[in-house]
Amino acid sequence: MGTRTAWVLHVDLDQFVAAVELLRRPELAGRPVVVGGRGDPTERAVVSTASYEARAFGVRSGMPLKIAARKLPDAVFLPVDAHAYEAASEEVMTALRTLGAVVEVLGWDEAFLGAETDDPEGLARRAQEVVLDATRLHCSVGIGDTKVRAKIATGFGKPAGVFRLTAENWFDVMGDRATIELWGVGTKVSRRLAGLGVRTVRELAEAPVETLVAEFGPRMGVWYRDLGQGLGPTTVDDSPWVPRGHSRETTFQQNLTSRDEVRAAVDVLTRQVLEDVAADGRAVLRIGLKVRYAPFITKVMSRKLPGPTREGDVVVAAALALADELEDREVRLLGVRAEMVMPDEADRGERTPVRGRI
DNA sequence: TCTGGGGTCCTAGGACCC
DNA sequence: TCTGGGGTCCTAGGACCC
């Protein structure tokens, strides 16, 4: 008899966006498929997902479509169809909820499962089966004793596999790898760590916490040291997600060159954001503007409103006031963000300083 | 070579108050 | 005239994730 232990599983759909497209275009199976922007590789846009056939030619998500087309002119370029992926995602999550585990949705194509079981591999295989049966989509599953380990384990299971990463094999698997392979360490932090002489996961795990706190602050310093050991949150939480804000942004195919163009665009974006805000019924606390000047300078500004408001005109006026503070330069991207009053600001619980939705 | 659009959370530093 | 600590709030910016 095995012992029932608390496990974290991380489920990640394989090439999700490309896979959804392939389901409704079976004739494209086996061909390199690149999904991004409006599907026009001459436009300013980036790759959302490349099929495995396209990845073999070096096409990666986040890559400009123009570069992808240069690497792979014969690829099939498809527009992003967010509604189709949302619908498929709903089916995936519904299937996962039949397993009797706690399901914490991370995004379109990812979820944590929390369960007490003596056979986590069996649960992982059942997760793959129910998802495949419901959607004809394949997924990989990571098994861990913390969220971080489960999440990282998934990468070793791809495609369509299962991998277990726990305290037992953490250093064997991860110890000699670069810190950037950790979830939550990107280029900037890995470079700063290298400046401290910390290059591998093992070196991070063994680094004095005071050094890390001095470099990154009280929360992040401790967080990074724990990350080196694979430690972190273990609780899978299925409580409904409450967004902290809504934003809309647009990259212009031709840069905006005049004040009037910028003001008009801010007006349009702000009204779009207000529609999203109206849909969830809360009031706006703060308004923000994100601007990308040509070639690639990003500026973010934000202002707290005099009080929480549902009056669209007040919000638009505040956004336009921010726009008037912008430099007189060519604008290639504009974004507007509204932050909202949280239902119970005091009771947000322990946050996990891994960026993005967790 | 040329970099989307949607998010979240953390930190530094200034303003202001006691 | 020159000067504490401590706290909170706000803005701006940084970093990362899918």
Short mmCIF file of N, CA, C and O in Angstrom, two decimals, chain A residues 198-314:
data_model
loop_
_atom_site.label_atom_id
_atom_site.label_comp_id
_atom_site.label_asym_id
_atom_site.label_seq_id
_atom_site.Cartn_x
_atom_site.Cartn_y
_atom_site.Cartn_z
N VAL A 198 26.90 34.07 -9.43
CA VAL A 198 25.92 32.98 -9.36
C VAL A 198 25.45 32.66 -10.77
O VAL A 198 24.77 33.47 -11.40
N ARG A 199 25.85 31.51 -11.27
CA ARG A 199 25.50 31.16 -12.65
C ARG A 199 24.59 29.94 -12.73
O ARG A 199 23.73 29.87 -13.60
N THR A 200 24.75 28.99 -11.85
CA THR A 200 23.94 27.77 -11.93
C THR A 200 22.87 27.76 -10.84
O THR A 200 22.92 28.52 -9.87
N VAL A 201 21.93 26.87 -11.03
CA VAL A 201 20.85 26.70 -10.06
C VAL A 201 21.45 26.30 -8.70
O VAL A 201 21.02 26.81 -7.65
N ARG A 202 22.45 25.42 -8.72
CA ARG A 202 23.06 25.01 -7.45
C ARG A 202 23.73 26.20 -6.76
O ARG A 202 23.60 26.37 -5.54
N GLU A 203 24.43 27.02 -7.55
CA GLU A 203 25.07 28.20 -6.95
C GLU A 203 24.04 29.14 -6.35
O GLU A 203 24.28 29.76 -5.31
N LEU A 204 22.89 29.26 -7.00
CA LEU A 204 21.82 30.10 -6.46
C LEU A 204 21.30 29.53 -5.15
O LEU A 204 21.08 30.25 -4.17
N ALA A 205 21.12 28.23 -5.12
CA ALA A 205 20.60 27.56 -3.92
C ALA A 205 21.56 27.75 -2.73
O ALA A 205 21.12 27.81 -1.59
N GLU A 206 22.86 27.84 -3.04
CA GLU A 206 23.85 27.94 -1.98
C GLU A 206 24.29 29.37 -1.69
O GLU A 206 25.09 29.60 -0.78
N ALA A 207 23.76 30.34 -2.46
CA ALA A 207 24.18 31.74 -2.27
C ALA A 207 23.67 32.25 -0.92
O ALA A 207 22.57 31.90 -0.49
N PRO A 208 24.47 33.09 -0.24
CA PRO A 208 24.02 33.66 1.03
C PRO A 208 22.78 34.53 0.80
O PRO A 208 22.78 35.38 -0.10
N VAL A 209 21.77 34.32 1.59
CA VAL A 209 20.51 35.04 1.35
C VAL A 209 20.70 36.55 1.54
O VAL A 209 20.04 37.35 0.87
N GLU A 210 21.64 36.95 2.42
CA GLU A 210 21.87 38.39 2.63
C GLU A 210 22.34 39.06 1.34
O GLU A 210 21.96 40.19 1.03
N THR A 211 23.18 38.34 0.58
CA THR A 211 23.68 38.89 -0.68
C THR A 211 22.53 39.11 -1.65
O THR A 211 22.44 40.15 -2.31
N LEU A 212 21.65 38.12 -1.71
CA LEU A 212 20.53 38.21 -2.65
C LEU A 212 19.55 39.30 -2.21
O LEU A 212 19.00 40.03 -3.03
N VAL A 213 19.34 39.42 -0.90
CA VAL A 213 18.44 40.45 -0.39
C VAL A 213 19.01 41.84 -0.67
O VAL A 213 18.29 42.76 -1.06
N ALA A 214 20.34 41.97 -0.52
CA ALA A 214 20.97 43.27 -0.78
C ALA A 214 20.81 43.65 -2.25
O ALA A 214 20.65 44.83 -2.58
N GLU A 215 20.83 42.66 -3.12
CA GLU A 215 20.75 42.95 -4.55
C GLU A 215 19.32 43.14 -5.04
O GLU A 215 19.04 44.00 -5.87
N PHE A 216 18.39 42.31 -4.50
CA PHE A 216 17.05 42.27 -5.09
C PHE A 216 15.93 42.72 -4.16
O PHE A 216 14.77 42.74 -4.58
N GLY A 217 16.26 43.04 -2.92
CA GLY A 217 15.21 43.46 -2.01
C GLY A 217 14.73 42.30 -1.14
O GLY A 217 15.02 41.13 -1.42
N PRO A 218 13.98 42.62 -0.10
CA PRO A 218 13.63 41.62 0.91
C PRO A 218 12.78 40.47 0.39
O PRO A 218 12.95 39.32 0.82
N ARG A 219 11.90 40.75 -0.52
CA ARG A 219 10.99 39.70 -0.99
C ARG A 219 11.63 38.89 -2.11
O ARG A 219 11.65 37.66 -2.06
N MET A 220 12.14 39.60 -3.10
CA MET A 220 12.68 38.90 -4.26
C MET A 220 13.98 38.17 -3.92
O MET A 220 14.23 37.09 -4.44
N GLY A 221 14.78 38.75 -3.02
CA GLY A 221 16.02 38.07 -2.64
C GLY A 221 15.75 36.69 -2.05
O GLY A 221 16.36 35.69 -2.45
N VAL A 222 14.84 36.66 -1.13
CA VAL A 222 14.49 35.38 -0.50
C VAL A 222 13.82 34.44 -1.52
O VAL A 222 14.09 33.24 -1.57
N TRP A 223 12.98 35.04 -2.36
CA TRP A 223 12.28 34.25 -3.37
C TRP A 223 13.28 33.56 -4.31
O TRP A 223 13.14 32.37 -4.61
N TYR A 224 14.27 34.28 -4.78
CA TYR A 224 15.24 33.70 -5.72
C TYR A 224 16.06 32.59 -5.06
O TYR A 224 16.36 31.57 -5.67
N ARG A 225 16.46 32.80 -3.79
CA ARG A 225 17.22 31.76 -3.11
C ARG A 225 16.38 30.47 -3.02
O ARG A 225 16.85 29.37 -3.35
N ASP A 226 15.13 30.63 -2.62
CA ASP A 226 14.24 29.46 -2.56
C ASP A 226 14.09 28.81 -3.93
O ASP A 226 14.07 27.58 -4.05
N LEU A 227 13.97 29.66 -4.96
CA LEU A 227 13.79 29.15 -6.32
C LEU A 227 14.96 28.24 -6.70
O LEU A 227 14.76 27.22 -7.36
N GLY A 228 16.15 28.61 -6.29
CA GLY A 228 17.32 27.78 -6.59
C GLY A 228 17.19 26.38 -6.00
O GLY A 228 17.77 25.42 -6.52
N GLN A 229 16.42 26.29 -4.93
CA GLN A 229 16.23 24.99 -4.29
C GLN A 229 14.94 24.31 -4.76
O GLN A 229 14.60 23.23 -4.27
N GLY A 230 14.24 24.97 -5.66
CA GLY A 230 12.98 24.40 -6.14
C GLY A 230 11.84 24.63 -5.17
O GLY A 230 10.77 24.03 -5.30
N LEU A 231 12.08 25.47 -4.15
CA LEU A 231 11.06 25.69 -3.12
C LEU A 231 10.14 26.85 -3.50
O LEU A 231 10.52 27.74 -4.24
N GLY A 232 8.96 26.82 -2.96
CA GLY A 232 7.98 27.86 -3.23
C GLY A 232 6.62 27.35 -2.84
O GLY A 232 6.50 26.34 -2.14
N PRO A 233 5.58 28.07 -3.27
CA PRO A 233 4.22 27.69 -2.90
C PRO A 233 3.89 26.25 -3.30
O PRO A 233 4.39 25.75 -4.31
N THR A 234 3.03 25.64 -2.50
CA THR A 234 2.62 24.25 -2.77
C THR A 234 1.10 24.13 -2.84
O THR A 234 0.58 23.08 -3.19
N THR A 235 0.42 25.22 -2.52
CA THR A 235 -1.05 25.15 -2.46
C THR A 235 -1.66 25.47 -3.81
O THR A 235 -1.38 26.52 -4.39
N VAL A 236 -2.48 24.57 -4.29
CA VAL A 236 -3.22 24.80 -5.53
C VAL A 236 -4.57 25.40 -5.16
O VAL A 236 -5.28 24.86 -4.32
N ASP A 237 -4.89 26.53 -5.77
CA ASP A 237 -6.03 27.34 -5.35
C ASP A 237 -6.99 27.49 -6.53
O ASP A 237 -6.64 28.05 -7.56
N ASP A 238 -8.21 27.02 -6.34
CA ASP A 238 -9.15 27.09 -7.46
C ASP A 238 -10.14 28.25 -7.33
O ASP A 238 -11.12 28.30 -8.05
N SER A 239 -9.86 29.18 -6.41
CA SER A 239 -10.80 30.30 -6.27
C SER A 239 -10.78 31.14 -7.54
O SER A 239 -9.75 31.26 -8.19
N PRO A 240 -11.94 31.69 -7.89
CA PRO A 240 -12.07 32.38 -9.17
C PRO A 240 -11.10 33.54 -9.28
O PRO A 240 -10.84 34.25 -8.30
N TRP A 241 -10.59 33.74 -10.46
CA TRP A 241 -9.63 34.80 -10.71
C TRP A 241 -10.33 36.15 -10.77
O TRP A 241 -11.38 36.29 -11.40
N VAL A 242 -9.79 37.14 -10.06
CA VAL A 242 -10.33 38.49 -10.12
C VAL A 242 -9.27 39.38 -10.77
O VAL A 242 -8.23 39.62 -10.18
N PRO A 243 -9.52 39.86 -11.97
CA PRO A 243 -8.51 40.68 -12.63
C PRO A 243 -8.27 41.98 -11.87
O PRO A 243 -9.20 42.57 -11.32
N ARG A 244 -7.04 42.42 -11.83
CA ARG A 244 -6.70 43.69 -11.17
C ARG A 244 -6.90 44.87 -12.09
O ARG A 244 -6.93 46.01 -11.65
N GLY A 245 -7.00 44.60 -13.37
CA GLY A 245 -7.18 45.69 -14.31
C GLY A 245 -7.48 45.18 -15.70
O GLY A 245 -7.51 43.97 -15.93
N HIS A 246 -7.74 46.12 -16.58
CA HIS A 246 -7.93 45.78 -17.99
C HIS A 246 -7.08 46.71 -18.83
O HIS A 246 -6.94 47.88 -18.49
N SER A 247 -6.56 46.18 -19.94
CA SER A 247 -5.81 47.06 -20.82
C SER A 247 -6.02 46.68 -22.27
O SER A 247 -6.41 45.56 -22.59
N ARG A 248 -5.80 47.65 -23.12
CA ARG A 248 -5.85 47.44 -24.56
C ARG A 248 -4.64 48.13 -25.15
O ARG A 248 -4.32 49.26 -24.75
N GLU A 249 -4.00 47.48 -26.06
CA GLU A 249 -2.91 48.16 -26.75
C GLU A 249 -2.88 47.79 -28.21
O GLU A 249 -3.39 46.76 -28.63
N THR A 250 -2.31 48.69 -29.00
CA THR A 250 -2.26 48.52 -30.45
C THR A 250 -0.90 48.93 -30.96
O THR A 250 -0.37 49.97 -30.56
N THR A 251 -0.37 48.11 -31.83
CA THR A 251 0.82 48.50 -32.58
C THR A 251 0.37 48.98 -33.94
O THR A 251 -0.39 48.29 -34.62
N PHE A 252 0.82 50.16 -34.30
CA PHE A 252 0.38 50.74 -35.57
C PHE A 252 1.31 50.31 -36.68
O PHE A 252 2.53 50.32 -36.51
N GLN A 253 0.71 49.93 -37.79
CA GLN A 253 1.53 49.52 -38.93
C GLN A 253 2.34 50.70 -39.44
O GLN A 253 3.46 50.55 -39.89
N GLN A 254 1.76 51.90 -39.37
CA GLN A 254 2.52 53.13 -39.63
C GLN A 254 2.53 53.95 -38.35
O GLN A 254 1.50 54.12 -37.72
N ASN A 255 3.71 54.43 -37.99
CA ASN A 255 3.82 55.21 -36.77
C ASN A 255 2.90 56.42 -36.79
O ASN A 255 2.68 57.02 -37.84
N LEU A 256 2.37 56.76 -35.61
CA LEU A 256 1.60 58.00 -35.48
C LEU A 256 2.58 59.16 -35.38
O LEU A 256 3.55 59.09 -34.63
N THR A 257 2.29 60.21 -36.13
CA THR A 257 3.28 61.30 -36.19
C THR A 257 2.75 62.62 -35.63
O THR A 257 3.52 63.53 -35.41
N SER A 258 1.44 62.70 -35.37
CA SER A 258 0.92 63.99 -34.87
C SER A 258 0.21 63.80 -33.53
O SER A 258 -0.26 62.71 -33.19
N ARG A 259 0.14 64.89 -32.80
CA ARG A 259 -0.59 64.93 -31.51
C ARG A 259 -2.03 64.46 -31.68
O ARG A 259 -2.55 63.72 -30.85
N ASP A 260 -2.67 64.98 -32.74
CA ASP A 260 -4.09 64.67 -32.94
C ASP A 260 -4.30 63.18 -33.15
O ASP A 260 -5.25 62.59 -32.64
N GLU A 261 -3.39 62.56 -33.92
CA GLU A 261 -3.50 61.12 -34.14
C GLU A 261 -3.37 60.37 -32.81
O GLU A 261 -4.09 59.41 -32.55
N VAL A 262 -2.42 60.81 -32.00
CA VAL A 262 -2.18 60.14 -30.71
C VAL A 262 -3.41 60.30 -29.81
O VAL A 262 -3.89 59.32 -29.21
N ARG A 263 -3.93 61.51 -29.75
CA ARG A 263 -5.11 61.74 -28.91
C ARG A 263 -6.30 60.90 -29.37
O ARG A 263 -7.02 60.30 -28.56
N ALA A 264 -6.49 60.84 -30.68
CA ALA A 264 -7.61 60.06 -31.21
C ALA A 264 -7.44 58.58 -30.85
O ALA A 264 -8.41 57.91 -30.48
N ALA A 265 -6.22 58.09 -30.96
CA ALA A 265 -5.98 56.68 -30.66
C ALA A 265 -6.18 56.39 -29.17
O ALA A 265 -6.75 55.35 -28.80
N VAL A 266 -5.72 57.30 -28.31
CA VAL A 266 -5.91 57.11 -26.87
C VAL A 266 -7.40 57.11 -26.54
O VAL A 266 -7.88 56.30 -25.73
N ASP A 267 -8.13 57.98 -27.19
CA ASP A 267 -9.58 58.03 -27.00
C ASP A 267 -10.22 56.68 -27.33
O ASP A 267 -11.00 56.13 -26.55
N VAL A 268 -9.88 56.14 -28.49
CA VAL A 268 -10.47 54.86 -28.92
C VAL A 268 -10.11 53.74 -27.94
O VAL A 268 -10.97 52.97 -27.50
N LEU A 269 -8.81 53.65 -27.59
CA LEU A 269 -8.37 52.57 -26.70
C LEU A 269 -9.03 52.68 -25.34
O LEU A 269 -9.42 51.67 -24.74
N THR A 270 -9.16 53.91 -24.83
CA THR A 270 -9.75 54.09 -23.51
C THR A 270 -11.20 53.63 -23.50
O THR A 270 -11.66 52.98 -22.56
N ARG A 271 -11.91 53.92 -24.57
CA ARG A 271 -13.31 53.48 -24.64
C ARG A 271 -13.40 51.96 -24.73
O ARG A 271 -14.34 51.36 -24.18
N GLN A 272 -12.44 51.33 -25.39
CA GLN A 272 -12.44 49.87 -25.42
C GLN A 272 -12.21 49.30 -24.02
O GLN A 272 -12.87 48.35 -23.59
N VAL A 273 -11.25 49.91 -23.31
CA VAL A 273 -10.97 49.46 -21.94
C VAL A 273 -12.22 49.63 -21.08
O VAL A 273 -12.56 48.76 -20.28
N LEU A 274 -12.91 50.75 -21.27
CA LEU A 274 -14.10 51.02 -20.46
C LEU A 274 -15.18 49.98 -20.70
O LEU A 274 -15.94 49.64 -19.78
N GLU A 275 -15.27 49.46 -21.91
CA GLU A 275 -16.23 48.39 -22.17
C GLU A 275 -15.89 47.15 -21.35
O GLU A 275 -16.76 46.50 -20.78
N ASP A 276 -14.59 46.83 -21.30
CA ASP A 276 -14.16 45.66 -20.51
C ASP A 276 -14.43 45.89 -19.03
O ASP A 276 -14.83 44.97 -18.30
N VAL A 277 -14.18 47.12 -18.57
CA VAL A 277 -14.42 47.44 -17.16
C VAL A 277 -15.91 47.36 -16.85
O VAL A 277 -16.31 46.78 -15.84
N ALA A 278 -16.72 47.90 -17.75
CA ALA A 278 -18.18 47.89 -17.52
C ALA A 278 -18.69 46.46 -17.40
O ALA A 278 -19.59 46.18 -16.61
N ALA A 279 -18.06 45.56 -18.16
CA ALA A 279 -18.52 44.17 -18.15
C ALA A 279 -18.36 43.53 -16.78
O ALA A 279 -19.12 42.62 -16.43
N ASP A 280 -17.39 43.97 -15.99
CA ASP A 280 -17.29 43.35 -14.66
C ASP A 280 -17.80 44.26 -13.54
O ASP A 280 -17.80 43.87 -12.37
N GLY A 281 -18.23 45.47 -13.89
CA GLY A 281 -19.02 46.27 -12.98
C GLY A 281 -18.28 47.00 -11.88
O GLY A 281 -18.91 47.64 -11.04
N ARG A 282 -16.95 46.93 -11.87
CA ARG A 282 -16.25 47.64 -10.81
C ARG A 282 -15.86 49.05 -11.25
O ARG A 282 -16.03 49.42 -12.41
N ALA A 283 -15.33 49.83 -10.32
CA ALA A 283 -14.98 51.22 -10.63
C ALA A 283 -13.48 51.32 -10.91
O ALA A 283 -12.68 50.51 -10.45
N VAL A 284 -13.12 52.35 -11.67
CA VAL A 284 -11.73 52.57 -12.05
C VAL A 284 -11.02 53.42 -11.00
O VAL A 284 -11.53 54.45 -10.57
N LEU A 285 -9.83 52.97 -10.59
CA LEU A 285 -9.04 53.66 -9.59
C LEU A 285 -7.91 54.48 -10.21
O LEU A 285 -7.51 55.51 -9.71
N ARG A 286 -7.34 53.92 -11.28
CA ARG A 286 -6.11 54.48 -11.82
C ARG A 286 -6.11 54.25 -13.32
O ARG A 286 -6.62 53.25 -13.81
N ILE A 287 -5.51 55.19 -14.02
CA ILE A 287 -5.44 55.04 -15.47
C ILE A 287 -3.97 55.12 -15.89
O ILE A 287 -3.20 55.88 -15.30
N GLY A 288 -3.62 54.33 -16.84
CA GLY A 288 -2.22 54.30 -17.28
C GLY A 288 -2.10 54.32 -18.78
O GLY A 288 -3.02 53.92 -19.50
N LEU A 289 -0.96 54.79 -19.24
CA LEU A 289 -0.66 54.86 -20.66
C LEU A 289 0.67 54.18 -20.90
O LEU A 289 1.61 54.35 -20.12
N LYS A 290 0.72 53.37 -21.94
CA LYS A 290 2.00 52.78 -22.34
C LYS A 290 2.28 53.24 -23.76
O LYS A 290 1.40 53.16 -24.63
N VAL A 291 3.46 53.74 -23.99
CA VAL A 291 3.81 54.26 -25.31
C VAL A 291 5.11 53.65 -25.76
O VAL A 291 6.06 53.56 -24.98
N ARG A 292 5.12 53.20 -26.99
CA ARG A 292 6.38 52.76 -27.57
C ARG A 292 6.72 53.74 -28.69
O ARG A 292 5.99 53.87 -29.66
N TYR A 293 7.82 54.45 -28.49
CA TYR A 293 8.28 55.36 -29.52
C TYR A 293 9.17 54.58 -30.48
O TYR A 293 9.82 53.60 -30.09
N ALA A 294 9.22 55.03 -31.73
CA ALA A 294 10.16 54.45 -32.68
C ALA A 294 11.57 54.83 -32.23
O ALA A 294 11.78 55.96 -31.82
N PRO A 295 12.54 53.91 -32.25
CA PRO A 295 12.36 52.54 -32.67
C PRO A 295 11.83 51.63 -31.55
O PRO A 295 10.98 50.80 -31.81
N PHE A 296 12.32 51.76 -30.31
CA PHE A 296 11.84 50.79 -29.33
C PHE A 296 12.01 51.27 -27.90
O PHE A 296 12.52 50.55 -27.06
N ILE A 297 11.58 52.48 -27.65
CA ILE A 297 11.65 53.02 -26.29
C ILE A 297 10.25 52.93 -25.69
O ILE A 297 9.30 53.45 -26.28
N THR A 298 10.13 52.27 -24.55
CA THR A 298 8.82 52.14 -23.94
C THR A 298 8.71 53.05 -22.73
O THR A 298 9.61 53.12 -21.90
N LYS A 299 7.59 53.76 -22.66
CA LYS A 299 7.34 54.65 -21.54
C LYS A 299 5.99 54.29 -20.95
O LYS A 299 5.03 54.06 -21.68
N VAL A 300 5.95 54.20 -19.62
CA VAL A 300 4.70 53.90 -18.94
C VAL A 300 4.38 55.04 -17.98
O VAL A 300 5.26 55.51 -17.27
N MET A 301 3.14 55.49 -17.98
CA MET A 301 2.74 56.54 -17.04
C MET A 301 1.42 56.12 -16.42
O MET A 301 0.63 55.45 -17.06
N SER A 302 1.19 56.57 -15.20
CA SER A 302 -0.12 56.28 -14.64
C SER A 302 -0.51 57.37 -13.66
O SER A 302 0.34 58.05 -13.09
N ARG A 303 -1.80 57.52 -13.47
CA ARG A 303 -2.34 58.52 -12.53
C ARG A 303 -3.49 57.89 -11.78
O ARG A 303 -4.34 57.23 -12.37
N LYS A 304 -3.50 58.19 -10.49
CA LYS A 304 -4.66 57.80 -9.71
C LYS A 304 -5.76 58.82 -9.95
O LYS A 304 -5.49 60.04 -9.99
N LEU A 305 -6.96 58.36 -10.11
CA LEU A 305 -8.07 59.28 -10.30
C LEU A 305 -8.45 59.88 -8.95
O LEU A 305 -8.14 59.30 -7.90
N PRO A 306 -9.12 61.04 -8.97
CA PRO A 306 -9.50 61.68 -7.70
C PRO A 306 -10.27 60.74 -6.79
O PRO A 306 -10.15 60.81 -5.58
N GLY A 307 -11.04 59.87 -7.36
CA GLY A 307 -11.74 58.85 -6.57
C GLY A 307 -12.16 57.74 -7.51
O GLY A 307 -12.11 57.93 -8.73
N PRO A 308 -12.55 56.58 -6.97
CA PRO A 308 -13.00 55.52 -7.86
C PRO A 308 -14.21 56.00 -8.66
O PRO A 308 -15.10 56.64 -8.09
N THR A 309 -14.22 55.70 -9.95
CA THR A 309 -15.31 56.22 -10.77
C THR A 309 -15.76 55.21 -11.81
O THR A 309 -14.98 54.40 -12.29
N ARG A 310 -17.05 55.30 -12.14
CA ARG A 310 -17.61 54.53 -13.25
C ARG A 310 -17.95 55.45 -14.40
O ARG A 310 -18.52 55.02 -15.40
N GLU A 311 -17.63 56.73 -14.26
CA GLU A 311 -17.98 57.69 -15.31
C GLU A 311 -16.94 57.66 -16.41
O GLU A 311 -15.80 58.07 -16.24
N GLY A 312 -17.36 57.19 -17.57
CA GLY A 312 -16.45 57.04 -18.70
C GLY A 312 -15.78 58.35 -19.10
O GLY A 312 -14.58 58.37 -19.39
N ASP A 313 -16.53 59.44 -19.08
CA ASP A 313 -15.96 60.71 -19.53
C ASP A 313 -14.79 61.14 -18.65
O ASP A 313 -13.81 61.71 -19.13
N VAL A 314 -14.92 60.87 -17.35
CA VAL A 314 -13.84 61.24 -16.42
C VAL A 314 -12.59 60.44 -16.75
O VAL A 314 -11.47 60.97 -16.78
#
